[in-house]
CSV table of C-alpha atoms and ligand atoms in Angstrom, one decimal:
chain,number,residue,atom,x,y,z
A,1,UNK,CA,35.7,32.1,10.0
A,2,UNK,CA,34.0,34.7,8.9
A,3,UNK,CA,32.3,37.5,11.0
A,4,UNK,CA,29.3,40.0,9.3
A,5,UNK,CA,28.5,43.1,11.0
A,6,UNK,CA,24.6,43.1,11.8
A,7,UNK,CA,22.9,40.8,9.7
A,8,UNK,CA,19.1,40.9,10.0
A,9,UNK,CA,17.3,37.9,12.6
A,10,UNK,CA,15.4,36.6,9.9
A,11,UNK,CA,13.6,33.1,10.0
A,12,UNK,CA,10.7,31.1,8.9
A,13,UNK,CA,8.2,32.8,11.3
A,14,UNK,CA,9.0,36.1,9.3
A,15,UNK,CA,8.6,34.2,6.3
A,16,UNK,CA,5.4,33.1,7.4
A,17,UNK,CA,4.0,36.0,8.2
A,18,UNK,CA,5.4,38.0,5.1
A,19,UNK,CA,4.1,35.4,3.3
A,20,UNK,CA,0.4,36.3,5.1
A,21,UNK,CA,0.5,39.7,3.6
A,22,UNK,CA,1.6,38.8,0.6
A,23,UNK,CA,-1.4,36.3,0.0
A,24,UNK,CA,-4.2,38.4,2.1
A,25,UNK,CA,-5.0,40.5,-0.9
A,26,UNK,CA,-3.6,43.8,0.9
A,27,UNK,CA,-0.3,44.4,0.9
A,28,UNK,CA,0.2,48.5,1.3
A,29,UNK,CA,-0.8,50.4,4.4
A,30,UNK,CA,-3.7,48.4,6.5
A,31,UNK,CA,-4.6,46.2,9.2
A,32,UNK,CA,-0.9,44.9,9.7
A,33,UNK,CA,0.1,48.1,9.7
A,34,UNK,CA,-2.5,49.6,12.0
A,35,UNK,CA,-1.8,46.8,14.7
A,36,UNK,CA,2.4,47.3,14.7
A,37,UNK,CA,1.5,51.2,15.2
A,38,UNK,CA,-0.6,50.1,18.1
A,39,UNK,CA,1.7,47.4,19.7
A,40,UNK,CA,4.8,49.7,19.7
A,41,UNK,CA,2.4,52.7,21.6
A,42,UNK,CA,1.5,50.0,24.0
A,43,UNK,CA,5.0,48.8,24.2
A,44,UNK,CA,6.6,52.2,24.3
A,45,UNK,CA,3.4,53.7,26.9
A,46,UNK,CA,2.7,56.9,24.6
A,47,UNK,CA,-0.5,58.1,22.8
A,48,UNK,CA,0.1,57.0,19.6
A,49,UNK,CA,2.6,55.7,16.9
A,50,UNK,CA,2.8,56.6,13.1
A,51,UNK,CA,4.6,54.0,11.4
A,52,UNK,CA,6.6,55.4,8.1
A,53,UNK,CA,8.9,54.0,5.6
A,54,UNK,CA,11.9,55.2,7.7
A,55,UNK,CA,13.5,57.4,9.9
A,56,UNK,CA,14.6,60.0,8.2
A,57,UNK,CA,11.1,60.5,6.7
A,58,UNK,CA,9.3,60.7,10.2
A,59,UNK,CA,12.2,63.3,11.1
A,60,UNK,CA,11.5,65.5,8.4
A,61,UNK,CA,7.6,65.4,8.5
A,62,UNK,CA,7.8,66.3,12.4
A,63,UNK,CA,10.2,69.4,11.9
A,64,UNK,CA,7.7,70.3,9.1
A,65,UNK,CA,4.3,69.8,11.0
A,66,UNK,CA,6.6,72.4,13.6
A,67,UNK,CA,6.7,75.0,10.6
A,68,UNK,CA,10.8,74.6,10.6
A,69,UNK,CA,11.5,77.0,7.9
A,70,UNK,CA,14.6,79.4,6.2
A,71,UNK,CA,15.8,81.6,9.2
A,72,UNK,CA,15.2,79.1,11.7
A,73,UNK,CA,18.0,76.8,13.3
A,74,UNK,CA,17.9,73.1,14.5
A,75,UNK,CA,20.5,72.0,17.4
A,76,UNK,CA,21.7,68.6,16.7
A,77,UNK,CA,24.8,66.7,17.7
A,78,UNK,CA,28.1,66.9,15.5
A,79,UNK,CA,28.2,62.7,15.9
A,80,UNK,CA,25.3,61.6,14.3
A,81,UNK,CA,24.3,59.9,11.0
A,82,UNK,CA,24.4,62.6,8.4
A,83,UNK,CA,20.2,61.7,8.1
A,84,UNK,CA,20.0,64.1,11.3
A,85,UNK,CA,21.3,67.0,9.5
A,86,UNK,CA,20.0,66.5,6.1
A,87,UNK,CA,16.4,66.7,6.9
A,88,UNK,CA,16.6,70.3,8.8
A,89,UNK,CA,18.6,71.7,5.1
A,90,UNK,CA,15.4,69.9,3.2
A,91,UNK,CA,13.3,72.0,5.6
A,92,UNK,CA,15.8,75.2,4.6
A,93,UNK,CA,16.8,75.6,7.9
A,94,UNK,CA,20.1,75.9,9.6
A,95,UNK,CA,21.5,72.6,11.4
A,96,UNK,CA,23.9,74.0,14.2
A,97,UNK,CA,26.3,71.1,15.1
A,98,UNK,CA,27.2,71.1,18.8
A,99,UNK,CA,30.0,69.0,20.8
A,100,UNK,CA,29.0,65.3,22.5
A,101,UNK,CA,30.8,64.1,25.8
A,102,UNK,CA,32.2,60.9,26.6
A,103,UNK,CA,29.5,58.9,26.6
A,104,UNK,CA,29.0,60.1,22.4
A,105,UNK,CA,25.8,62.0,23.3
A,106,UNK,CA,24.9,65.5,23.0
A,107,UNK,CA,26.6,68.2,25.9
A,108,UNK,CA,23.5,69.6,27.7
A,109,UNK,CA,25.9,72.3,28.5
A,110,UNK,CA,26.6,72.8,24.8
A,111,UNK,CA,23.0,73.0,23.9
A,112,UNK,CA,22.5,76.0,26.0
A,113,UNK,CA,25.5,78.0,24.6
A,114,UNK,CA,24.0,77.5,21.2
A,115,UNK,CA,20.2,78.6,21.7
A,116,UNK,CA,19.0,81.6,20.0
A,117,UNK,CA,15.7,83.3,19.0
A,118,UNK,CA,15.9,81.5,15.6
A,119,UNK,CA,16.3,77.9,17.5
A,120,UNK,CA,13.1,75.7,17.2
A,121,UNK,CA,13.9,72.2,18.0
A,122,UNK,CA,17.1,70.7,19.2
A,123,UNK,CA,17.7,67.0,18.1
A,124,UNK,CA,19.4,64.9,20.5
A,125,UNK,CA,20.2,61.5,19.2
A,126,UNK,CA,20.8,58.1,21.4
A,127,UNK,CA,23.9,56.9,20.1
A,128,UNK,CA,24.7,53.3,20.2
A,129,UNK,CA,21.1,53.2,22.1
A,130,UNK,CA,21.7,55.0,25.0
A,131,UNK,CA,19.7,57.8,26.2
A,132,UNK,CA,20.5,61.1,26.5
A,133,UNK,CA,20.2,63.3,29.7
A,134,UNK,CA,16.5,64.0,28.7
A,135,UNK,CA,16.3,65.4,32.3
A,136,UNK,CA,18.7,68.3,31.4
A,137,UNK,CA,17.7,68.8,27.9
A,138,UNK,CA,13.6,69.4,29.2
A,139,UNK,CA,14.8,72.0,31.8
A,140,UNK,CA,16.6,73.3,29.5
A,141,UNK,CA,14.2,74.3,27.1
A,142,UNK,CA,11.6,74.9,30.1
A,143,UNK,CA,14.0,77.4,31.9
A,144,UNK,CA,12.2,81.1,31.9
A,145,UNK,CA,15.0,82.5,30.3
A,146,UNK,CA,15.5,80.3,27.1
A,147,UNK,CA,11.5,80.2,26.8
A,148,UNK,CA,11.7,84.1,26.7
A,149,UNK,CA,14.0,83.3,23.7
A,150,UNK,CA,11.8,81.5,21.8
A,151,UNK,CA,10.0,82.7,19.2
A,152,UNK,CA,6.6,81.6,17.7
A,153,UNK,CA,5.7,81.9,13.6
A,154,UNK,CA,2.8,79.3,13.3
A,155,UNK,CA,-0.1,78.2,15.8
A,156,UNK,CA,1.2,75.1,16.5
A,157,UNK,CA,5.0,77.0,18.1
A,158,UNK,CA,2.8,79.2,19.5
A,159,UNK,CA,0.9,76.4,21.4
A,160,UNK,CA,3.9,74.7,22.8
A,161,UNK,CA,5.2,78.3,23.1
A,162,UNK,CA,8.8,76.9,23.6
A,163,UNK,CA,12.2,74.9,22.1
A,164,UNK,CA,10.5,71.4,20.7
A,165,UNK,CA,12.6,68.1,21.8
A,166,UNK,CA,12.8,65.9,18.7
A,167,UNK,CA,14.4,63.0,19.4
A,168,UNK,CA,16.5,61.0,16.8
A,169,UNK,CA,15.3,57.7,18.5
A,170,UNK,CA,16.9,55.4,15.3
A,171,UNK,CA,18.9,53.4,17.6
A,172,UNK,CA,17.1,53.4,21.0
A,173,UNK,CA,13.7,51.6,20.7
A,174,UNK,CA,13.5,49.8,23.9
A,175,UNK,CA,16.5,51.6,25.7
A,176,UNK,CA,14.8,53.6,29.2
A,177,UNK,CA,15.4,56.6,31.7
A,178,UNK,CA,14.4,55.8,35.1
A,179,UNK,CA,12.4,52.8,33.7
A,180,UNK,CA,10.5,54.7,31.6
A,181,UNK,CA,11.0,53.7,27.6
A,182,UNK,CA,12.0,56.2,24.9
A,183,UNK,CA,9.1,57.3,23.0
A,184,UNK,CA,7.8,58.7,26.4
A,185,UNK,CA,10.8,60.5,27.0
A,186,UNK,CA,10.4,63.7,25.1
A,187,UNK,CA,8.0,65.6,22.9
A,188,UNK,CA,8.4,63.7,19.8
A,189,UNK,CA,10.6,60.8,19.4
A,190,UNK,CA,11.9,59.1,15.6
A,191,UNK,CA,12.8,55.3,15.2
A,192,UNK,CA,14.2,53.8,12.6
A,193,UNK,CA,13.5,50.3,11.6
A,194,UNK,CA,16.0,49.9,8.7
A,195,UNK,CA,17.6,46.7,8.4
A,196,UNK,CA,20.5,46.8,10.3
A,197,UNK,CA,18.7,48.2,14.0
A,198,UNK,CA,17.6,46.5,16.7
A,199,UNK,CA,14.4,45.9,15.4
A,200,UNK,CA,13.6,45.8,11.7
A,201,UNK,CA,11.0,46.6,8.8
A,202,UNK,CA,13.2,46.2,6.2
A,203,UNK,CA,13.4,50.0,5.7
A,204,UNK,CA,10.7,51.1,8.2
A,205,UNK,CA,10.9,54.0,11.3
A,206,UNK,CA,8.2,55.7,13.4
A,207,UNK,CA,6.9,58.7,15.0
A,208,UNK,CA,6.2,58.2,18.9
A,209,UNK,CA,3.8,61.4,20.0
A,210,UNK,CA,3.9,62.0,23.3
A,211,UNK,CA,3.2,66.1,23.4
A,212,UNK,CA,2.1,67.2,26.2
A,213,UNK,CA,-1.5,69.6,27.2
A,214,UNK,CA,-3.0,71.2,25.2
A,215,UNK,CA,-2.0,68.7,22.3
A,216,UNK,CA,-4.3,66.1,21.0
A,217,UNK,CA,-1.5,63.6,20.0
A,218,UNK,CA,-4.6,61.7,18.7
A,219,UNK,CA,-5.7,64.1,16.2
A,220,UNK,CA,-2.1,65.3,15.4
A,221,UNK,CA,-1.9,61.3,14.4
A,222,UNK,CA,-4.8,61.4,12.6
A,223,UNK,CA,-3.1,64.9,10.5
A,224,UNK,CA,-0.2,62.7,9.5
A,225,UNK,CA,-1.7,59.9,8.5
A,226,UNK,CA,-3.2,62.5,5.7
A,227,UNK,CA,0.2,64.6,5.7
A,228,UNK,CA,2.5,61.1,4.9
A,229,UNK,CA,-0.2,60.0,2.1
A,230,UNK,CA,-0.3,62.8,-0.5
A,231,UNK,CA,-2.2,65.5,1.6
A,232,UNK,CA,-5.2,62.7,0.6
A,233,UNK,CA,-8.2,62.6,2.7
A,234,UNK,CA,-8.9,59.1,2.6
A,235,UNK,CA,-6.0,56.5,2.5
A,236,UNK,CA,-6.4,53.3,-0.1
A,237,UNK,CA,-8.4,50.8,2.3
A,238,UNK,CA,-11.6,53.3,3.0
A,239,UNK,CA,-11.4,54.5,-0.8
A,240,UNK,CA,-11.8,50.4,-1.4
A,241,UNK,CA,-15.1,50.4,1.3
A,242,UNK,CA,-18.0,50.2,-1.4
A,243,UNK,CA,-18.9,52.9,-3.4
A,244,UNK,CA,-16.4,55.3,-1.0
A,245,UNK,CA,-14.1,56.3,-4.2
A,246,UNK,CA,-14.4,60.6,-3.8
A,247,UNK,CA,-11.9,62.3,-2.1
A,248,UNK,CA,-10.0,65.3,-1.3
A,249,UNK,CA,-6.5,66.8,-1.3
A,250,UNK,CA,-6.4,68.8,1.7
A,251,UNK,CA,-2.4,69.7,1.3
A,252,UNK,CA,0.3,69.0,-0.9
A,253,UNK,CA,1.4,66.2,1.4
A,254,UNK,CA,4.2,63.7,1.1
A,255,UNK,CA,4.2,60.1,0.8
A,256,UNK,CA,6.2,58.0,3.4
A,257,UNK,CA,3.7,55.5,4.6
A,258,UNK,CA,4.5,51.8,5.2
A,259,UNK,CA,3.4,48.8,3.8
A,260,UNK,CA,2.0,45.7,5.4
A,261,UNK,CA,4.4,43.7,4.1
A,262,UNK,CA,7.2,45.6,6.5
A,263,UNK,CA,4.8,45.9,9.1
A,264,UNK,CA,4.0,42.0,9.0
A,265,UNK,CA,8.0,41.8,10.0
A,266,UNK,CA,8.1,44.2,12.4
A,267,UNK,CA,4.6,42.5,14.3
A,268,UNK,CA,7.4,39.4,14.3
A,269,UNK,CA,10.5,41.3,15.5
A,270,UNK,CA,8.4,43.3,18.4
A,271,UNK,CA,6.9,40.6,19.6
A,272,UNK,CA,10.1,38.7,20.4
A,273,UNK,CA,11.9,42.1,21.4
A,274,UNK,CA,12.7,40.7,24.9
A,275,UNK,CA,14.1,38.1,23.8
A,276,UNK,CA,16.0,40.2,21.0
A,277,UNK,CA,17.5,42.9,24.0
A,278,UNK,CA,18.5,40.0,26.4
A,279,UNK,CA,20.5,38.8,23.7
A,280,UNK,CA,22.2,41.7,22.7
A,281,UNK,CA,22.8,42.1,26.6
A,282,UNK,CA,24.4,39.4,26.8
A,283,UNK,CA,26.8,39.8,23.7
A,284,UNK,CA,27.8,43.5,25.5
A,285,UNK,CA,28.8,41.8,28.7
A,286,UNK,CA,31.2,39.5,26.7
A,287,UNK,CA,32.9,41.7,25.2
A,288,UNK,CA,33.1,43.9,28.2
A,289,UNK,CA,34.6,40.9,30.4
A,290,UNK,CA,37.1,40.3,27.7
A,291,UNK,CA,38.3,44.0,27.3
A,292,UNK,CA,38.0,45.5,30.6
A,293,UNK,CA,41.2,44.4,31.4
A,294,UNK,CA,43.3,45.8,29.4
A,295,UNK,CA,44.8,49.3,29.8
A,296,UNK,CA,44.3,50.7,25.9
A,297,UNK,CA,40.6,49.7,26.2
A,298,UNK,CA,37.8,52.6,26.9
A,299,UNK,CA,34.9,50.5,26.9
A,300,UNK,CA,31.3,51.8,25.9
A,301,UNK,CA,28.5,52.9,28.5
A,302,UNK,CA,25.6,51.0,28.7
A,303,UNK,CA,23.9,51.0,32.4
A,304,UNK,CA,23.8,53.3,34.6
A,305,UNK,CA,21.2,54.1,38.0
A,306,UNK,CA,19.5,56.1,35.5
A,307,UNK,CA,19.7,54.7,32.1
A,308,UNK,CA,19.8,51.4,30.5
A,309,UNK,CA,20.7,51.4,26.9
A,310,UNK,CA,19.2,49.4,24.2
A,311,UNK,CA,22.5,47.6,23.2
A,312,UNK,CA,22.5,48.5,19.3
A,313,UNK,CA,26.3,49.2,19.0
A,314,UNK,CA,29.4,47.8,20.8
A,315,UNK,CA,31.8,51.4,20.2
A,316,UNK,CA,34.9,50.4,21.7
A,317,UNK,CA,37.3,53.8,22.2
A,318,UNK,CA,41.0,52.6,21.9
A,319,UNK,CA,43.4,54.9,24.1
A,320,UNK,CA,46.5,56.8,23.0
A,321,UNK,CA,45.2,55.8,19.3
A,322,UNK,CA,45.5,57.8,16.4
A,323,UNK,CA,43.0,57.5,13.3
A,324,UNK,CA,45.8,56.1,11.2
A,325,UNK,CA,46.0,53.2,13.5
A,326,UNK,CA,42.7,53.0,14.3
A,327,UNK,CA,42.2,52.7,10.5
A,328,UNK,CA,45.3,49.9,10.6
A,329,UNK,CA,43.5,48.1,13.2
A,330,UNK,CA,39.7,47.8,11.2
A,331,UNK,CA,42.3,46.7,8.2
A,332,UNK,CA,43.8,43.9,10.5
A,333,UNK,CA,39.9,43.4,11.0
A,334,UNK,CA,38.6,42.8,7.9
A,335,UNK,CA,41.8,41.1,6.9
A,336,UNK,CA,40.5,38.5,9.6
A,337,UNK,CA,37.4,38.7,7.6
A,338,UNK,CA,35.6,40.3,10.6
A,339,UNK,CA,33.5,43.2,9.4
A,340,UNK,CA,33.5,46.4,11.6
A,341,UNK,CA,32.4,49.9,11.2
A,342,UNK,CA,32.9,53.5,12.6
A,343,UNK,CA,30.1,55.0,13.5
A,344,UNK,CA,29.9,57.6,13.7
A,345,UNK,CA,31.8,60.0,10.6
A,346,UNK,CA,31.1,63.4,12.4
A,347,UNK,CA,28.7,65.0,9.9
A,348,UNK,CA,30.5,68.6,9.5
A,349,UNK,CA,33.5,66.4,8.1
A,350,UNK,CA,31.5,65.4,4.8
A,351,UNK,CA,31.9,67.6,1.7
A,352,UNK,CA,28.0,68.8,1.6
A,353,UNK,CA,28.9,70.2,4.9
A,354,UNK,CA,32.8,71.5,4.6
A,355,UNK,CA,31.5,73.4,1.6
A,356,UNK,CA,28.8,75.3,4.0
A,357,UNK,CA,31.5,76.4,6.1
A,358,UNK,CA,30.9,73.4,9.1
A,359,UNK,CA,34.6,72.1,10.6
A,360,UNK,CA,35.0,69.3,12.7
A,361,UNK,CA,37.7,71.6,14.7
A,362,UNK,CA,34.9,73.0,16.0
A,363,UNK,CA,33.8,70.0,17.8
A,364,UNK,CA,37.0,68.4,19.8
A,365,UNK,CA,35.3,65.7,21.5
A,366,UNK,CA,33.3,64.4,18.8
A,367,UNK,CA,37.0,64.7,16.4
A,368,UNK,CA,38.7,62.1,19.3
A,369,UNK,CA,35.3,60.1,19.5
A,370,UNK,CA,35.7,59.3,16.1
A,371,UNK,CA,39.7,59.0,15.4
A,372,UNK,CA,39.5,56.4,18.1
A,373,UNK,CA,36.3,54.2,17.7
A,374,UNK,CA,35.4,50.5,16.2
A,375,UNK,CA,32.0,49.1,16.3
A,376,UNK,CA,32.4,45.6,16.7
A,377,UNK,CA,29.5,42.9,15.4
A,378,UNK,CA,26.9,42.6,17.3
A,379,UNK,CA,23.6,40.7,16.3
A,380,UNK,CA,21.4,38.2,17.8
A,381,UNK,CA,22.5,35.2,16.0
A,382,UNK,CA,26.4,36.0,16.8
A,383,UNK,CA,27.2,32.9,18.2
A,384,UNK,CA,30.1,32.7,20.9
A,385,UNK,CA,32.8,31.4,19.0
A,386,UNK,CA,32.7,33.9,16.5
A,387,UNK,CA,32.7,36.6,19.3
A,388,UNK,CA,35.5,34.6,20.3
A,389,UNK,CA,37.4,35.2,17.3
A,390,UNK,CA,36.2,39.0,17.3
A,391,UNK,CA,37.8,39.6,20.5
A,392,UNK,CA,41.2,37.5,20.1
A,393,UNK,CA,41.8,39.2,16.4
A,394,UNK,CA,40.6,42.5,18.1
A,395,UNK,CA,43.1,42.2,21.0
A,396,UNK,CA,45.9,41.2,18.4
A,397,UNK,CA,45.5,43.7,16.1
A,398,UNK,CA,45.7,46.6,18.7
A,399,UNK,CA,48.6,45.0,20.5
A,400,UNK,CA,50.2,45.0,17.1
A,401,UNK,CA,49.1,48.2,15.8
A,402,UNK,CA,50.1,50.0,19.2
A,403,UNK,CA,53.4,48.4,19.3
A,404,UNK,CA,54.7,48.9,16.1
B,501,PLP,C1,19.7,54.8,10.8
B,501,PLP,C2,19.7,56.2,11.4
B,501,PLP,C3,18.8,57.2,10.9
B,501,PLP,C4,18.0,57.0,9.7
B,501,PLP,O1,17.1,56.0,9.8
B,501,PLP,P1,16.3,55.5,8.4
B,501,PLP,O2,15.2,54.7,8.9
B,501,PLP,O3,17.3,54.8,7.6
B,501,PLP,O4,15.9,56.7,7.7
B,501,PLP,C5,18.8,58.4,11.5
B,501,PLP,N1,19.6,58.7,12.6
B,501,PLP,C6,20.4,57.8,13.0
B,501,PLP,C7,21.3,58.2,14.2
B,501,PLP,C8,20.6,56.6,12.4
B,501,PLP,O5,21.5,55.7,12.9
């Protein structure tokens, strides 16, 4: 048997409506894309959605449109996807890497030990899904004393007139606080709808705005539109309204918009998201009844009174392991032809980052998050006996590995 890691749930009623783009005579940026953007507003209850050909794009154009710039820092979490941190050295800013706790997510407490006046935004990410403690990163930043800190180069800092929470939201679409969705959690949240998340374009993310008085989230929308398409003041379908071909430059803008054709999937994916989560619910609880009883499993968090993940990863800890055995374990793994993954490798390991003068000794828990963890599969057309065979060649290769 063998076992992929997250294949994409694709099936003829993608096909269909791929194929609908494809034959409508408008396949960039239009209608299909303008309906996802307002779907996943209404689905995630904020003002309004830019939909962009990925995450990483969406992060970059948000610490940009906050006039991150050389001098200034970004606080991020050491275990993260090295996308995090690559956008704020684009921006020639500082990333500052701080520690995550058990549950892989950025330490609150850690955050505050790490603000300066050069800090602008802090980027906490929801790894595996699960939320941070939004609660304690907001009262952070709102304190008198860090707000004192902060300090404003462009209009837009000055209007805020305080730390700006950008979330890394890539794995969390759907996941809640309290009931409430991410997207509506923080100032500005990022999802990325690449092909192996919970919901996918393909290659695809987008920017929830949710910033609170006195910004317009509508016209900040209507700014990045023009900011994602070449600084252009009209996008492709008004220039093709008769006779409406003039137009104007207004900035040296990027280009990261997406196309109708990975919109016309994601209008498929969201609208069966329920159905999508329940699954990947239900997966989680398996593999939680067959591991919670045994002493060398630390399972993943996923629920709590507070929070409610989105399932994306199943990052099982194994105890008293060491990375050479956790590394002889995945082996045993893909031996079984079972495909697994570590997620995450703490960015100040890689060589961009060692060369900047980054350690990972710097960051303990994030070091043992990562020496001990295994993502096992988890998609929505797993079926049980291949979960089967995950768990019993999972359970056999530790016993094994530990033993010997
Ligand atoms: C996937 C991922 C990203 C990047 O998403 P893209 O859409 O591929 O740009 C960023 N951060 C995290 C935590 C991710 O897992």
């Amino acid at each position: 048997m063998k076992v992929p890691f997250a294949p994409p749930r694709m099936d003829k009623r993608v096909v269909d409506e791929v194929a609908d783009t494809l034959l409508s005579g408008w396949i960039t940026t239009g209608p299909k894309t303008k309906k996802f953007e307002k779907l996943l507003a209404a689905y995630c209850n904020v003002p309004n959605i830019l939909a962009l050909n990925s995450a990483t794009a969406g992060l970059e154009i948000m610490l940009r449109w906050f006039g991150v710039k050389e001098g200034d820092e970004v606080i991020l979490p050491a275990y993260t996807y090295s996308a995090t941190a690559n956008v704020v050295v684009h921006c020639g800013a500082k990333p500052v890497f701080v520690d995550v706790g058990a549950d892989f997510n950025i330490l609150p407490s850690e955050i505050e030990k790490a603000i300066n006046k050069n800090t602008k935004v802090i980027m906490p990410v929801d790894f595996g899904g699960l939320p941070c403690d939004f609660q304690k990163i907001h009262s952070i930043v709102q304190s008198e004393n860090i707000k004192n800190k902060f300090v404003s180069a462009t209009d837009v800092q000055r209007q805020l007139g305080r730390i700006l929470i950008l979330s890394d939201a890539a794995h969390s679409f759907g996941a809640t606080v309290n009931n409430i969705k991410t997207g509506a959690l923080t100032d500005v949240s990022v999802f990325s709808f690449h092909a192996v998340k919970n919901l996918t374009t393909a290659e695809g993310g987008a920017i929830a705005l949710n910033l609170p008085n006195p910004f317009d989230n509508q016209s900040i929308y209507d700014y990045l539109c023009i900011y994602t398409l070449h600084g252009q003041n009209k996008d492709a379908l008004a220039k093709m309204q008769k006779g409406n071909w003039r137009y104007d430059i207004i900035e040296a803008g990027f280009k990261c918009n997406m196309t109708d054709i990975m919109a016309s999937i994601g209008l498929v994916e969201l609208e069966r998201y329920a159905d999508t989560l329940e699954r990947r619910k239900q997966i989680v609880s398996n593999y939680n009844t067959a591991f919670e009883k045994y002493p060398w499993a630390e399972l993943p968090e996923f629920i709590s009174d507070w929070r409610e993940s989105s399932y994306h990863l199943y990052p099982i800890r194994i105890k008293n392991c060491t990375e050479k055995q956790r590394d002889a374990i995945m082996q045993k793994m893909f031996d079984a032809d079972i495909a697994v993954n570590v997620h995450f490798i703490p960015v100040p390991m890689f060589s961009f980052y060692t060369k900047l003068g980054y350690s990972l000794q710097h960051y303990p828990k994030a070091k043992d998050n990562y020496e001990r963890e295994i993502s096992l599969p988890l998609f929505y057309n797993l079926t049980d006996e291949q979960q089967q065979f995950v768990i019993d060649n999972l359970i056999k290769a530790v016993n094994e590995t530990l033993a010997g």
